[in-house]
Coordinates of C-alpha atoms in Angstrom, one line a residue:
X1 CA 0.0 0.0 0.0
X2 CA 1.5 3.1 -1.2
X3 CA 1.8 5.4 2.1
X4 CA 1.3 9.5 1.8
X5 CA 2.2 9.6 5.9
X6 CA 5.3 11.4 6.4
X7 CA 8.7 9.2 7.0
X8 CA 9.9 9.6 10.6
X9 CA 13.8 10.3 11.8
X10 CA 16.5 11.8 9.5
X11 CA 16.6 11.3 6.0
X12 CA 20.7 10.6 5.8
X13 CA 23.0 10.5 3.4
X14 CA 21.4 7.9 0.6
X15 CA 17.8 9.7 1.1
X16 CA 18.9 13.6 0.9
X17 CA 20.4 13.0 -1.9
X18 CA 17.4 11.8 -3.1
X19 CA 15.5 14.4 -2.1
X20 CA 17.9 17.2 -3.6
X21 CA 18.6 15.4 -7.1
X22 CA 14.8 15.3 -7.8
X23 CA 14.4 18.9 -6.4
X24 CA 17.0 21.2 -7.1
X25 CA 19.3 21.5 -9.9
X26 CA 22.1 22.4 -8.1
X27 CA 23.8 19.2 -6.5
X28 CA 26.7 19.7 -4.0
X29 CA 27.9 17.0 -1.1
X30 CA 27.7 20.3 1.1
X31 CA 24.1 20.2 0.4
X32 CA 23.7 16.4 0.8
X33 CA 25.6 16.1 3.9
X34 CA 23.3 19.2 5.5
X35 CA 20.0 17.5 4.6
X36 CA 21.4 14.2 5.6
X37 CA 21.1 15.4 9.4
X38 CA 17.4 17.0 9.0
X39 CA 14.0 14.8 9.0
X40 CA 12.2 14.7 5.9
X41 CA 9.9 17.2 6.7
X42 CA 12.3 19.8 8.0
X43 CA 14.5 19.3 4.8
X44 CA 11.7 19.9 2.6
X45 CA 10.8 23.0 3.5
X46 CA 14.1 24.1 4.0
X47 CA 14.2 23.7 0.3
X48 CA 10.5 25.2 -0.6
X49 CA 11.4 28.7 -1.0
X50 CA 12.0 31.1 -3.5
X51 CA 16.6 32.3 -3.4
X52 CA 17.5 35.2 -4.1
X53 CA 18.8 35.5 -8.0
X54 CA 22.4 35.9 -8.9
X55 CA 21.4 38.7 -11.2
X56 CA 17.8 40.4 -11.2
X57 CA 18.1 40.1 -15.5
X58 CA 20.6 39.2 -17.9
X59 CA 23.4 41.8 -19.1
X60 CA 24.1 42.3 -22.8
X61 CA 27.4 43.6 -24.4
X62 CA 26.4 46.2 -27.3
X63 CA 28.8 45.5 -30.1
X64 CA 31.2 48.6 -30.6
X65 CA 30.9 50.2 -27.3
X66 CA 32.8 50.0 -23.8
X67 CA 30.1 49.1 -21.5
X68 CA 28.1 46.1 -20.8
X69 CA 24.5 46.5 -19.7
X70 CA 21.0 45.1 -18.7
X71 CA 19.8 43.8 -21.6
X72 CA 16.0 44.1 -20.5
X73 CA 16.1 47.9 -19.9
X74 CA 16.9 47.8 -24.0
X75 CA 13.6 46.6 -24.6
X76 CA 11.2 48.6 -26.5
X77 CA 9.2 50.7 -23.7
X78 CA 10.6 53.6 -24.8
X79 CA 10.7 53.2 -29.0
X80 CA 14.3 53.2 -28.2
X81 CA 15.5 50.4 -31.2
X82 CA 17.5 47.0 -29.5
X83 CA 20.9 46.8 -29.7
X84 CA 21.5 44.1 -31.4
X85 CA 19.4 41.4 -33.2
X86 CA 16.8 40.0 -31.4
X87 CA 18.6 36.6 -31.9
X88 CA 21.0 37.6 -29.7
X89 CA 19.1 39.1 -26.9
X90 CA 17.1 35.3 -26.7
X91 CA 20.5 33.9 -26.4
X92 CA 20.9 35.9 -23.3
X93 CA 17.8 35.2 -21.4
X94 CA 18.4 31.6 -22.1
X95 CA 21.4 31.1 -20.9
X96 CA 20.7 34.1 -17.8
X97 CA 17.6 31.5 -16.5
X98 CA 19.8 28.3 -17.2
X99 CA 22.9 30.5 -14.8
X100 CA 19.9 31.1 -12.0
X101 CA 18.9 27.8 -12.2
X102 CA 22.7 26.0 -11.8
X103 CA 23.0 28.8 -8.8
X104 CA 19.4 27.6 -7.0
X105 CA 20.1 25.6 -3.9
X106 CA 16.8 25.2 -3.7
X107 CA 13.5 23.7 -5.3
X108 CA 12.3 27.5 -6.9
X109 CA 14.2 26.8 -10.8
X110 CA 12.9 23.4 -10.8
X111 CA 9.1 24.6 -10.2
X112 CA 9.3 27.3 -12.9
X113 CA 10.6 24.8 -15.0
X114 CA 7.4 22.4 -13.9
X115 CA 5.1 25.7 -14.8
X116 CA 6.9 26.3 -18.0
X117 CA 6.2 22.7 -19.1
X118 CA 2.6 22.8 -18.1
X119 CA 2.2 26.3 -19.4
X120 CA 4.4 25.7 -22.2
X121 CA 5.2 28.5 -24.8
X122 CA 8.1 29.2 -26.6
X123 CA 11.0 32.2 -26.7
X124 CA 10.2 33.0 -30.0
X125 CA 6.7 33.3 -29.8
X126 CA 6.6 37.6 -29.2
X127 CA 10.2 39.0 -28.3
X128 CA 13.0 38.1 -25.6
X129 CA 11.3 40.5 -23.4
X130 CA 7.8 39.4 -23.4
X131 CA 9.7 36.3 -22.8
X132 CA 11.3 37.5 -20.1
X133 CA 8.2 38.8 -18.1
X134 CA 6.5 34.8 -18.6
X135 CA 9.9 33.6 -17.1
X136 CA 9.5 36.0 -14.1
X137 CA 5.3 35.3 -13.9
X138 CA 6.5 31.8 -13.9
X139 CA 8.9 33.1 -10.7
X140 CA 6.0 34.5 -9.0
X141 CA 3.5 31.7 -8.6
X142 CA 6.5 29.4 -8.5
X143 CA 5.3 28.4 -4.8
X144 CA 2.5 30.6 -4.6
X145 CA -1.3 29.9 -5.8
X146 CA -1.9 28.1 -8.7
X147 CA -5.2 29.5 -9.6
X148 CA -3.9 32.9 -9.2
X149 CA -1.2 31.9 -11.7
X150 CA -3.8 30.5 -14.3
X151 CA -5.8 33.9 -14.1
X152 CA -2.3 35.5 -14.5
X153 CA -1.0 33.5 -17.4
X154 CA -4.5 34.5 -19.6
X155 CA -3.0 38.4 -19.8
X156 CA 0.5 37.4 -20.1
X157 CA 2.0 38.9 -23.6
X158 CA 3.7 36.2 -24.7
X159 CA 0.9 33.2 -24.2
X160 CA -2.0 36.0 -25.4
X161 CA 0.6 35.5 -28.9
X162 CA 1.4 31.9 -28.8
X163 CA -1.9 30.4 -28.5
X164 CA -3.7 33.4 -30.4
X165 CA -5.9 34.8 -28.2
X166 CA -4.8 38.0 -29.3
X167 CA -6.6 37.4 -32.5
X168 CA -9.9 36.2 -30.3
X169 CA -12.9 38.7 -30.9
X170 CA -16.5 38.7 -30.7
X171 CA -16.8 38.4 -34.2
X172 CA -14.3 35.9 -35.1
X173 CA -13.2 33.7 -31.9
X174 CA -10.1 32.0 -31.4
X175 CA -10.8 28.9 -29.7
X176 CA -6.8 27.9 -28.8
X177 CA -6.3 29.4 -26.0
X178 CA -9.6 28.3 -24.4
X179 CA -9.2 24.7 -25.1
X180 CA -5.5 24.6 -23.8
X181 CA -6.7 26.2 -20.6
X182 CA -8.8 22.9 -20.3
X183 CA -6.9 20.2 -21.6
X184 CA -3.4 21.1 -20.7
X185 CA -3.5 24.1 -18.1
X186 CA -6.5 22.9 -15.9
X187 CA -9.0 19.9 -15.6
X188 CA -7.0 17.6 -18.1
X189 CA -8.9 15.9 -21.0
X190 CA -10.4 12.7 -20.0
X191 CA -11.2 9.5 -22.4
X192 CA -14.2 10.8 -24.8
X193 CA -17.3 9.6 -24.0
X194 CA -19.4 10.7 -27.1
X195 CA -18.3 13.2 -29.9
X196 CA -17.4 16.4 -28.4
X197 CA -17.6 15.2 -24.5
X198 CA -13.9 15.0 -23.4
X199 CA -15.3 13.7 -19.6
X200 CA -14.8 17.0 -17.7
X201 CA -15.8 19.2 -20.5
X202 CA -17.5 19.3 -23.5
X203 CA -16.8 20.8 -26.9
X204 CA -19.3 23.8 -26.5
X205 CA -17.4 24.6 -22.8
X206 CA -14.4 25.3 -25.1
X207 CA -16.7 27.7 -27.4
X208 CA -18.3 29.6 -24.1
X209 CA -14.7 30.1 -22.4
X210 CA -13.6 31.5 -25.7
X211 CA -16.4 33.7 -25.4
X212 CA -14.8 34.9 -22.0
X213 CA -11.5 35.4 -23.1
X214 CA -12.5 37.6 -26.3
X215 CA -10.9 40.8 -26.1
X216 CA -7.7 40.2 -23.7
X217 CA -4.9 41.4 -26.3
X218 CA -0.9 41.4 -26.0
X219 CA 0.9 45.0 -25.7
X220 CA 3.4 46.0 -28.3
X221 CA 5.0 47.9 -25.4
X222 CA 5.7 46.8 -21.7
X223 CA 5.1 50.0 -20.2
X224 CA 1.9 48.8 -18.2
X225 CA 2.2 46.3 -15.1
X226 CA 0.1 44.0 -13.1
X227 CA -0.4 45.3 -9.9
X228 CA -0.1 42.5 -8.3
X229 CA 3.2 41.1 -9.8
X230 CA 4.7 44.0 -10.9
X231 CA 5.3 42.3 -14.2
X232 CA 4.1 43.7 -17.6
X233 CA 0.9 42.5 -18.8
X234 CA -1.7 42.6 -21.6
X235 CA -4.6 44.7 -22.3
X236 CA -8.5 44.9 -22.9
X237 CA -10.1 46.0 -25.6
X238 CA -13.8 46.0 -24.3
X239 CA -15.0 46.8 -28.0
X240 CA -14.2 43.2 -29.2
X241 CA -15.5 41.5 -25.9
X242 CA -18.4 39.4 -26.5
X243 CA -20.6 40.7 -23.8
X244 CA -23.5 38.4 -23.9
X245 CA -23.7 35.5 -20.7
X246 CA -22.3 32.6 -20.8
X247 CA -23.7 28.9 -20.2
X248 CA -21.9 25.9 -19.6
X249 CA -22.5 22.6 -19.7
X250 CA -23.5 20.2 -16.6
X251 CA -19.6 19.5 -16.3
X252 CA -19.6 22.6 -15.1
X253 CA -23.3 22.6 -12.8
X254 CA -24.8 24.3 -16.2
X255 CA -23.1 27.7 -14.8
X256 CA -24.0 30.5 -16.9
X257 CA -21.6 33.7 -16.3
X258 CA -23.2 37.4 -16.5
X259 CA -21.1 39.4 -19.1
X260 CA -18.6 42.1 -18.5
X261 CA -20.4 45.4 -19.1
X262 CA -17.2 47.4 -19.2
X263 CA -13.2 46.7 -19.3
X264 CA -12.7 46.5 -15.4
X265 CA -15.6 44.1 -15.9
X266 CA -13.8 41.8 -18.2
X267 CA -11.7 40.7 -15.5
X268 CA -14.5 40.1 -12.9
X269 CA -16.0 37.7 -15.3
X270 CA -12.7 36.3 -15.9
X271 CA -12.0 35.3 -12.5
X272 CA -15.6 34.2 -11.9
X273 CA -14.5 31.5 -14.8
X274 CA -11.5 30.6 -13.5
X275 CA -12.9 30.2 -9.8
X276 CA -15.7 27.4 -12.1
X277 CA -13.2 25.8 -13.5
X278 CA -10.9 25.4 -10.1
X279 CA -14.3 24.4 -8.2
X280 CA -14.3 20.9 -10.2
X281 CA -12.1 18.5 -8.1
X282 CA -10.6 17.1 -11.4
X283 CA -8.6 20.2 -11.6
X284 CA -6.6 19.3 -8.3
X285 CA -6.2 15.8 -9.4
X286 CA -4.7 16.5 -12.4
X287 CA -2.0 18.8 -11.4
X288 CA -0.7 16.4 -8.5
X289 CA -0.8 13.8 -11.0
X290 CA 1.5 16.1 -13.2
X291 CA 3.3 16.7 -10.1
X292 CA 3.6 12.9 -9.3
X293 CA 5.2 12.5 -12.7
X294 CA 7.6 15.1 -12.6
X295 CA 9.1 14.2 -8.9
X296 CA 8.6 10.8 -8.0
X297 CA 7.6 8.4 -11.3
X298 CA 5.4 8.4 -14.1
X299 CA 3.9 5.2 -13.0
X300 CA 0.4 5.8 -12.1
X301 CA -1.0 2.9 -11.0
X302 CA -4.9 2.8 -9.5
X303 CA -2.8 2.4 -5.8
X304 CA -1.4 5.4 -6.2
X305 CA -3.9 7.6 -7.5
X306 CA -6.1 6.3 -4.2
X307 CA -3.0 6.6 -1.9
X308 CA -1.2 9.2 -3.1
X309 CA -3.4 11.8 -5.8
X310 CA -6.1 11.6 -3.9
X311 CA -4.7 13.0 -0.6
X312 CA -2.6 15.3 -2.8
X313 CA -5.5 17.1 -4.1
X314 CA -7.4 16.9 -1.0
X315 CA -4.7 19.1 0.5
X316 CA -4.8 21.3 -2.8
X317 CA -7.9 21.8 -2.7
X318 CA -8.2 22.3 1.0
X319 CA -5.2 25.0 0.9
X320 CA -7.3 27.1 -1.8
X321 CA -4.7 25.8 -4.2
X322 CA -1.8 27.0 -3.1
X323 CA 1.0 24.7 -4.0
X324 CA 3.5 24.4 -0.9
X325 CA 1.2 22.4 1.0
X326 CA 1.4 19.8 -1.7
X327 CA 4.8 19.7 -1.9
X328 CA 5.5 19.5 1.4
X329 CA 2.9 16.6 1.9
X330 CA 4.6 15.2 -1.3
X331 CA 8.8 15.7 -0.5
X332 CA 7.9 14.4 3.5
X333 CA 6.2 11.1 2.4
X334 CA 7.1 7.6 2.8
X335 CA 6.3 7.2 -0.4
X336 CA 8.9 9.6 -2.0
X337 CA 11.4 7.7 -0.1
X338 CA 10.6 4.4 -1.2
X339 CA 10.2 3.0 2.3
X340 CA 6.2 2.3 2.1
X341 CA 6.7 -1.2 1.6
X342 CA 9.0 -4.0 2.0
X343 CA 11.8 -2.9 -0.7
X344 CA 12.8 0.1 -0.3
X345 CA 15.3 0.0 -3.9
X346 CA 12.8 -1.2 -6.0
X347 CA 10.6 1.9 -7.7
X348 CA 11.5 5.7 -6.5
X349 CA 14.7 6.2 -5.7
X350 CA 17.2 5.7 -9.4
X351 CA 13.8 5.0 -10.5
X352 CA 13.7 7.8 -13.1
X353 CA 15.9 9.0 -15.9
X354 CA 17.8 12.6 -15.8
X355 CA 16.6 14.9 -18.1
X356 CA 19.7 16.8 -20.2
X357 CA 19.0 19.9 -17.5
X358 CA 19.7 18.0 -14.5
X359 CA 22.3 15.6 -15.7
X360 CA 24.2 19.2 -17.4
X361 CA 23.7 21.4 -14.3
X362 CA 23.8 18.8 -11.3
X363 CA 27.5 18.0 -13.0
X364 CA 28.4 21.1 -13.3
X365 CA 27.6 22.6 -9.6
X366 CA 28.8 18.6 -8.3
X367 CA 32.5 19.7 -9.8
X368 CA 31.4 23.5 -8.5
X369 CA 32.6 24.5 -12.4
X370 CA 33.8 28.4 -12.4
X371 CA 31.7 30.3 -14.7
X372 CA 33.1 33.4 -16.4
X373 CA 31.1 36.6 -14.9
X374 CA 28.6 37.9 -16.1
X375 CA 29.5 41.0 -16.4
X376 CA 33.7 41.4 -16.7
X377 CA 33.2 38.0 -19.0
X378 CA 30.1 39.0 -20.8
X379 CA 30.6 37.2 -24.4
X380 CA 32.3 33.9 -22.6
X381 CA 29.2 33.8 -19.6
X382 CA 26.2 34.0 -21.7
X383 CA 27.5 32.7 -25.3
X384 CA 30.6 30.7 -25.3
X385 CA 29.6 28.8 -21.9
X386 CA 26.0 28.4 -21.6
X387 CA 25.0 29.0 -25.0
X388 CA 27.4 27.4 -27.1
X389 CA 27.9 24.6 -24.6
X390 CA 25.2 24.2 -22.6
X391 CA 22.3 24.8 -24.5
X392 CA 23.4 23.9 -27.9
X393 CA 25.1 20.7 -27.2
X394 CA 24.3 19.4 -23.2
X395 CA 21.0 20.0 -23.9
X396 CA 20.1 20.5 -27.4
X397 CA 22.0 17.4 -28.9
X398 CA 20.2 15.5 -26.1
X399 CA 16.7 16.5 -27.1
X400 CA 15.5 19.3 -24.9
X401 CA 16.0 22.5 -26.8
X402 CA 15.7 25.0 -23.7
X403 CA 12.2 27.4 -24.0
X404 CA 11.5 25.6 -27.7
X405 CA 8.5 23.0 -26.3
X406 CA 8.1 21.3 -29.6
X407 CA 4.1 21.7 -29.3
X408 CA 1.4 23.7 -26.7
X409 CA 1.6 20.4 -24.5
X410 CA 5.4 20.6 -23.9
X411 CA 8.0 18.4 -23.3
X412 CA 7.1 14.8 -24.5
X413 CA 9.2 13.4 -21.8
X414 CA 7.0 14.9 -19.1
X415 CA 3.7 14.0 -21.0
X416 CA 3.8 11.5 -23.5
X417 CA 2.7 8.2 -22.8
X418 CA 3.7 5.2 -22.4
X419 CA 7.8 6.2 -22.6
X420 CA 7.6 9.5 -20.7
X421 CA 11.3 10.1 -19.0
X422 CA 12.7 7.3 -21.4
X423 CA 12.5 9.9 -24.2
X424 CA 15.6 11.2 -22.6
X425 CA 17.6 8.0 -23.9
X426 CA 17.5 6.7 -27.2
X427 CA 19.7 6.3 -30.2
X428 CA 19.3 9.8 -30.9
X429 CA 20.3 11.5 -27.5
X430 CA 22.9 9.1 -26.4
X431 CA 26.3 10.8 -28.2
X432 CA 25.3 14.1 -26.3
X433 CA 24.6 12.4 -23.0
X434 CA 27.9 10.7 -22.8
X435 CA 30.3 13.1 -24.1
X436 CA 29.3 15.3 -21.2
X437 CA 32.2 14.0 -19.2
X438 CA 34.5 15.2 -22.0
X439 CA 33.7 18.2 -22.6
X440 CA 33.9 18.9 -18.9
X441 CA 37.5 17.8 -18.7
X442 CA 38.8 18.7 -21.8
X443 CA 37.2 21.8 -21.5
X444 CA 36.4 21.5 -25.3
X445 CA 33.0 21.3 -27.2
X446 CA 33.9 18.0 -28.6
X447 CA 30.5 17.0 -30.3
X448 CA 28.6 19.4 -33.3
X449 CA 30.4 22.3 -35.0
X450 CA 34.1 23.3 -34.3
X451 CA 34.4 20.2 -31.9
X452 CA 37.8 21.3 -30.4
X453 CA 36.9 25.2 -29.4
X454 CA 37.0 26.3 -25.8
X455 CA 33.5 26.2 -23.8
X456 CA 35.1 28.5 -21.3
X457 CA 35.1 26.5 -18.3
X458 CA 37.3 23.3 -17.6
X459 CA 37.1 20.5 -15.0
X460 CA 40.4 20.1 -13.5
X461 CA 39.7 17.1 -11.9
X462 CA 43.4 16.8 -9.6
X463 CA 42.6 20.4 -8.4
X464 CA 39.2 19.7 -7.7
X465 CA 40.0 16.1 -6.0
X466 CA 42.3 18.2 -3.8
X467 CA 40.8 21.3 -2.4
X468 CA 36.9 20.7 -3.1
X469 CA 36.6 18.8 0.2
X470 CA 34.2 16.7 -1.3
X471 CA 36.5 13.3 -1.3
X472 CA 37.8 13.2 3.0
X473 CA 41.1 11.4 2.4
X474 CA 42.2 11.6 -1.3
X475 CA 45.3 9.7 -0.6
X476 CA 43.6 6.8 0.3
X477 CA 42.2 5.4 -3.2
X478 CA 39.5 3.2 -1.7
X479 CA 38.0 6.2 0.5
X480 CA 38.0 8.2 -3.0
X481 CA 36.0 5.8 -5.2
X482 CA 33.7 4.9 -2.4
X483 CA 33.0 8.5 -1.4
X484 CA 32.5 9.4 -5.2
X485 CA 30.0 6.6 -5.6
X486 CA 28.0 7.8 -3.0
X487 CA 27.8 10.7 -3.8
X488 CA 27.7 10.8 -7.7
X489 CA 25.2 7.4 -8.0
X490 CA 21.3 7.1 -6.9
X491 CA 22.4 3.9 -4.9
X492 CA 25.0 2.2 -3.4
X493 CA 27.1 0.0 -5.7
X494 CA 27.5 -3.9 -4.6
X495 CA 31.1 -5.3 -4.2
X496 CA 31.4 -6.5 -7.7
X497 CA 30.2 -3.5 -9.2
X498 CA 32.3 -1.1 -6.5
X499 CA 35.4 -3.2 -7.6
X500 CA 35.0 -2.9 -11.5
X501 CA 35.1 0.6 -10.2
X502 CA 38.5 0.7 -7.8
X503 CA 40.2 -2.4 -9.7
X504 CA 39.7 -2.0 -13.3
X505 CA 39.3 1.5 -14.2
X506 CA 40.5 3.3 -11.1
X507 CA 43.4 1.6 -10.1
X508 CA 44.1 0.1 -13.5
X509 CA 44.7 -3.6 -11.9
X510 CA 47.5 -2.1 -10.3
X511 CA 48.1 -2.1 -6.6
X512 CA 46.7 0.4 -4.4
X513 CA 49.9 1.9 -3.2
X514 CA 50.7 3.2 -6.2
X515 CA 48.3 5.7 -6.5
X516 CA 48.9 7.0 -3.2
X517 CA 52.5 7.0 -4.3
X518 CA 51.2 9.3 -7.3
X519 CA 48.8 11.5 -5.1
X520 CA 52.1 12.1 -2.7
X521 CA 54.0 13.2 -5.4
X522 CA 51.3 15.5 -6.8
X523 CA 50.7 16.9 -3.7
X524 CA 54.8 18.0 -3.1
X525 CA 55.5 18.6 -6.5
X526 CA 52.2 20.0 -8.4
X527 CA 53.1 17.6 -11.1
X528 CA 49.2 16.2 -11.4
X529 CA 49.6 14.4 -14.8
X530 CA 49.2 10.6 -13.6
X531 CA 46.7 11.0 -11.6
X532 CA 45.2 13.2 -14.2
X533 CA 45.0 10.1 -15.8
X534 CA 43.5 8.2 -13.4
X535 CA 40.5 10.5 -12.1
X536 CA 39.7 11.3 -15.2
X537 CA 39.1 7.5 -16.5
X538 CA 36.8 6.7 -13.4
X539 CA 34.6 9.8 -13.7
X540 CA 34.1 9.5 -17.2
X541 CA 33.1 5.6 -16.6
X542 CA 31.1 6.6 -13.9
X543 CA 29.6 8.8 -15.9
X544 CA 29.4 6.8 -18.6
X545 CA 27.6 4.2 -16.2
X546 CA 23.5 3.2 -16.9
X547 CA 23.8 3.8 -12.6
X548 CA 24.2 7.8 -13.5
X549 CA 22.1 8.2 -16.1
X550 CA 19.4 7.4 -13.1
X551 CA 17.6 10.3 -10.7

C-alpha cells in the first residue's frame, strides 16, 4: 500500500540525496551532507522557498561600445531600437535562467521549470522580453497559488501571442487558448465519451470560455504592469469582448456567467470563470498527478492515485490551491522515499531518468565548475559557456531544446505516454549524454560544429580532488571511489560492481599503493599528470555508467 504519511527520523546521506537530485538542480555533497542530518519534513521545507537570483536580469554587451548593460532595460518601452538582433538578446535570457537555475540551492528553478512545461510557450513566440516577463510570472507563482497563476497567465503577452488569443474577438473567436486552458493548463482531457464530450468538459465549454476570453490582447509595449506582480501585462479591448452571458455545460453545474459590461468588468468575469473551472475536483487531481510524474515516477497505478493523488488534491484543494502544502505533503512522504513497503530500492529512488537539464547542471555545480562573470566576462558567460555549450550541445544534442517546447503540450518526456522520461535516452540523444564528461574535462566542445573550441570552463579534476573537500582522504584510493560513488550514483554500488570501479578502471589492476605514491607526489610537486590520468578514466566511466544516467 502506497503510504502519503510522512517518514519519521533523519533522511541521511542515501535519502537527501534523493531528495535534492529530484528537487534542485544544483547538487553539492555540502548540500547532501546538510540534509542528511534533517527529518524529511524539515528538509523539505528548508528547500520550498524562492533564493535570491544571482542577477535580477541578464546583461548584454552592445557591439562597438565599452560598457556592458542590462539587456532588458533595451527593450522597447521607450521606442528606443535593440541593440543588437533580437537573436542575440534570446540567447541571453536563455542562458541568464539556465545560470539562475545552476545557482538555486533550492527547489524554486525546478518549479518554474514544472510551470513552463505545463504552461508551455516558446521564446520566439513575441520577443526576448515578453519572454522574459512569462519567465519572471512563472517566478512569482512558483510556490504561490496556482489558480492565481492561471488567471495571470490569460493576460501574459507572450501566451496571449502563442496560443492566439490575441486574435480572439467577438466576431471571429479564437478557440486555442480556451481549449488549452482545459486540456493542458487545468482539468485535463479525460477519455471521450461521445463526440465532443472530453469527460470534464464538452466541446461547446471550449466555445463559451472562448467567449470569455475575447478581447484580452498582448501590448506592443511593456510600459503597463500588473499590480499585483509587478510584471508587464496585456490589455483589454472592451470593444471586441463578447458581452453576452455565458452557459456551460453540466460538467460545469450548467453555470452560466453574466457578461462584463465594461473593461474593469472583463476581469471580474474572468476570474468568476477561473474560480468554475478550479471548483471541479478534477482540476486538483490532475496537477498532482503532473506533479507525481515530474518528482517521483510516471507510474500511475490505480494504488497510487487512491493513496497518493487523492490526498494530494485533498490538500490542494483544502489550501485554496496554493501549492507548498502539496509539496511538502509530497517531499515528506514515505512514499517519496521508497520506504512504504518491503523494498525500499525497487521503484523511486534511481527509478527515473535525468533529463539533459539535470544531468548538465547537477555535473556542473557537483565539480562547482567556475563560470566566467557575467558582467567582466560577458561574451564567454552568456555565449561561449552556456549557449554554445550548454544549450546547444548538453541539452540540445540531447533532445530538450531549452524554451522551444516542440508543441502547446510541452516536453514529450514529461507528458507523452507510455515512454515518458525514457525519451531522454534513445539512439538519438545518447552521443550528447555521454560526451558530457568530455567536454567537462577537456574543456572543449567536442560533439557538433568546431568540436575542439573552448567552452570557457574546464574541470580540472586533480585540483578539484584536492581542495573541493568533497573526497575526506584523497590519498587513500578506496576512501575516494567509495565517497564518489555515494555521492555521484542514486544507490550504493555492490562489491562487484564497486570493484569494477577501484580495480579495473580506477586503479588500473595495479596495486593500491601506487596511487597513493602518485597522489604524494602530486601533492609535493604539483606535477598532477598521472593522476590526471587516473581520475579522469573513473569519472568518465562513472559517468558513462547506466547507474548515472538514473535520478
Amino acid at each position: 500500500m502506497a503510504s502519503i504519511s510522512p517518514l519519521t527520523g533523519n533522511l541521511g546521506r542515501r535519502r537527501a540525496a534523493h531528495l535534492l537530485r529530484r528537487t534542485s538542480f544544483h547538487y553539492s555533497r555540502a548540500r547532501v551532507d546538510e540534509l542528511a542530518t534533517q527529518s524529511a519534513a524539515t528538509a523539505a521545507a528548508s528547500l520550498l522557498s524562492l533564493r535570491n537570483l544571482q542577477h535580477s536580469q541578464p546583461y548584454y554587451d552592445i557591439p562597438g561600445t565599452t560598457g556592458v548593460v542590462e539587456a532588458i532595460q533595451w527593450l522597447i518601452p521607450t521606442g528606443q531600437t535593440n541593440p543588437g538582433q533580437e537573436f542575440e538578446l534570446r540567447r541571453n535570457v536563455t542562458s541568464w535562467w539556465t545560470h539562475e537555475a545552476l545557482s538555486d540551492t533550492g527547489i524554486g528553478h525546478k518549479m518554474i521549470f514544472f510551470w513552463h512545461q505545463f504552461l508551455a510557450c516558446d521564446i520566439i513566440a513575441q520577443n526576448h522580453a515578453t519572454f522574459f516577463d512569462y519567465l519572471r510570472l512563472l517566478r512569482w507563482g512558483a510556490l504561490g497559488n496556482f489558480k492565481k497563476l492561471a488567471t495571470k497567465i490569460v493576460t501574459d503577452n507572450t501566451m496571449l501571442q502563442y496560443l492566439n488569443n490575441h486574435q480572439n474577438t467577438k466576431n471571429s473567436p479564437n478557440e486555442n487558448f480556451a481549449r488549452e486552458f482545459f486540456e493542458l493548463f487545468t482539468i485535463g482531457k479525460g477519455p471521450q465519451l461521445v463526440e465532443g464530450d472530453y469527460t470534464h468538459y464538452t466541446e461547446d465549454d471550449i466555445i463559451q470560455a472562448a467567449r470569455v476570453f475575447t478581447g484580452f490582447r498582448k501590448r506592443t509595449q511593456r510600459d503597463q504592469y500588473d499590480p499585483e506582480t509587478g510584471i508587464p501585462w496585456g490589455t483589454t479591448q472592451f470593444s471586441q469582448h463578447d458581452t453576452g452571458a455565458k452557459t456551460f455545460s453540466s460538467k460545469f453545474q450548467n453555470k452560466t456567467i453574466a457578461g462584463a459590461t465594461n473593461a474593469a468588468g472583463m476581469y471580474t468575469e474572468l476570474n468568476t470563470f477561473v474560480n468554475m473551472v478550479f471548483d471541479q475536483p478534477q482540476v486538483a487531481r490532475h496537477i498532482c498527478t503532473r506533479l507525481y510524474r515530474f518528482f517521483v515516477s510516471p507510474k500511475v497505478t490505480p494504488e497510487i492515485e487512491t493513496d497518493i493523488i487523492e490526498p494530494l488534491a485533498d490538500t490542494f484543494r483544502n489550501n485554496n490551491y496554493d501549492i507548498l502544502p502539496v509539496l511538502q505533503q509530497l517531499l515528506s512522504s514515505q512514499h517519496f522515499y521508497d520506504a512504504d513497503d518491503s523494498d525500499n530500492k525497487d521503484e523511486i529512488i534511481g527509478g527515473m531518468i535525468k533529463s539533459p537539464l539535470e544531468l548538465s547542471l547537477q555535473a556542473i555545480s557537483f565539480f562547482n565548475l567556475a563560470i566566467p562573470d557575467a558582467v567582466t566576462k560577458n561574451y564567454d558567460h552568456y555565449i561561449r559557456f552556456y549557449y554554445n555549450a550548454v544549450f546547444e550541445r548538453m541539452l540540445g544534442l540531447a533532445n530538450l531544446l531549452l524554451f522551444f517546447p516542440p508543441d502547446v503540450a510541452g516536453y514529450a518526456a514529461y507528458h507523452q505516454a507510455p515512454d515518458y522520461n525514457r525519451q531522454w535516452f534513445n539512439a538519438t540523444t545518447v552521443i550528447a549524454r555521454y560526451k558530457l564528461p568530455t567536454m567537462l574535462l577537456t574543456g572543449k566542445r567536442t560533439i557538433g560544429a568546431s568540436p575542439n573550441t573552448s567552452i570557457g570552463v574546464q574541470l580540472k579534476i586533480a585540483e578539484w580532488v584536492r581542495d573541493s573537500g568533497v573526497i575526506s582522504d584523497p590519498e587513500d584510493p578506496f576512501v575516494l571511489v567509495t565517497e564518489l560513488l555515494q555521492y555521484m550514483l542514486p544507490e550504493e554500488p555492490d562489491t562487484e560492481r564497486f570493484n569494477y570501479f577501484y580495480n579495473d578502471i580506477f586503479l588500473d589492476n595495479l596495486p593500491p599503493a601506487d596511487w597513493t605514491y602518485e597522489w604524494q607526489n602530486y601533492i609535493s610537486t604539483g606535477k598532477g599528470e598521472e593522476v590526471t590520468i587516473a581520475l579522469s578514466r573513473l569519472i568518465t566511466n562513472v559517468m558513462f555508467s547506466p547507474e548515472y544516467q538514473l535520478l
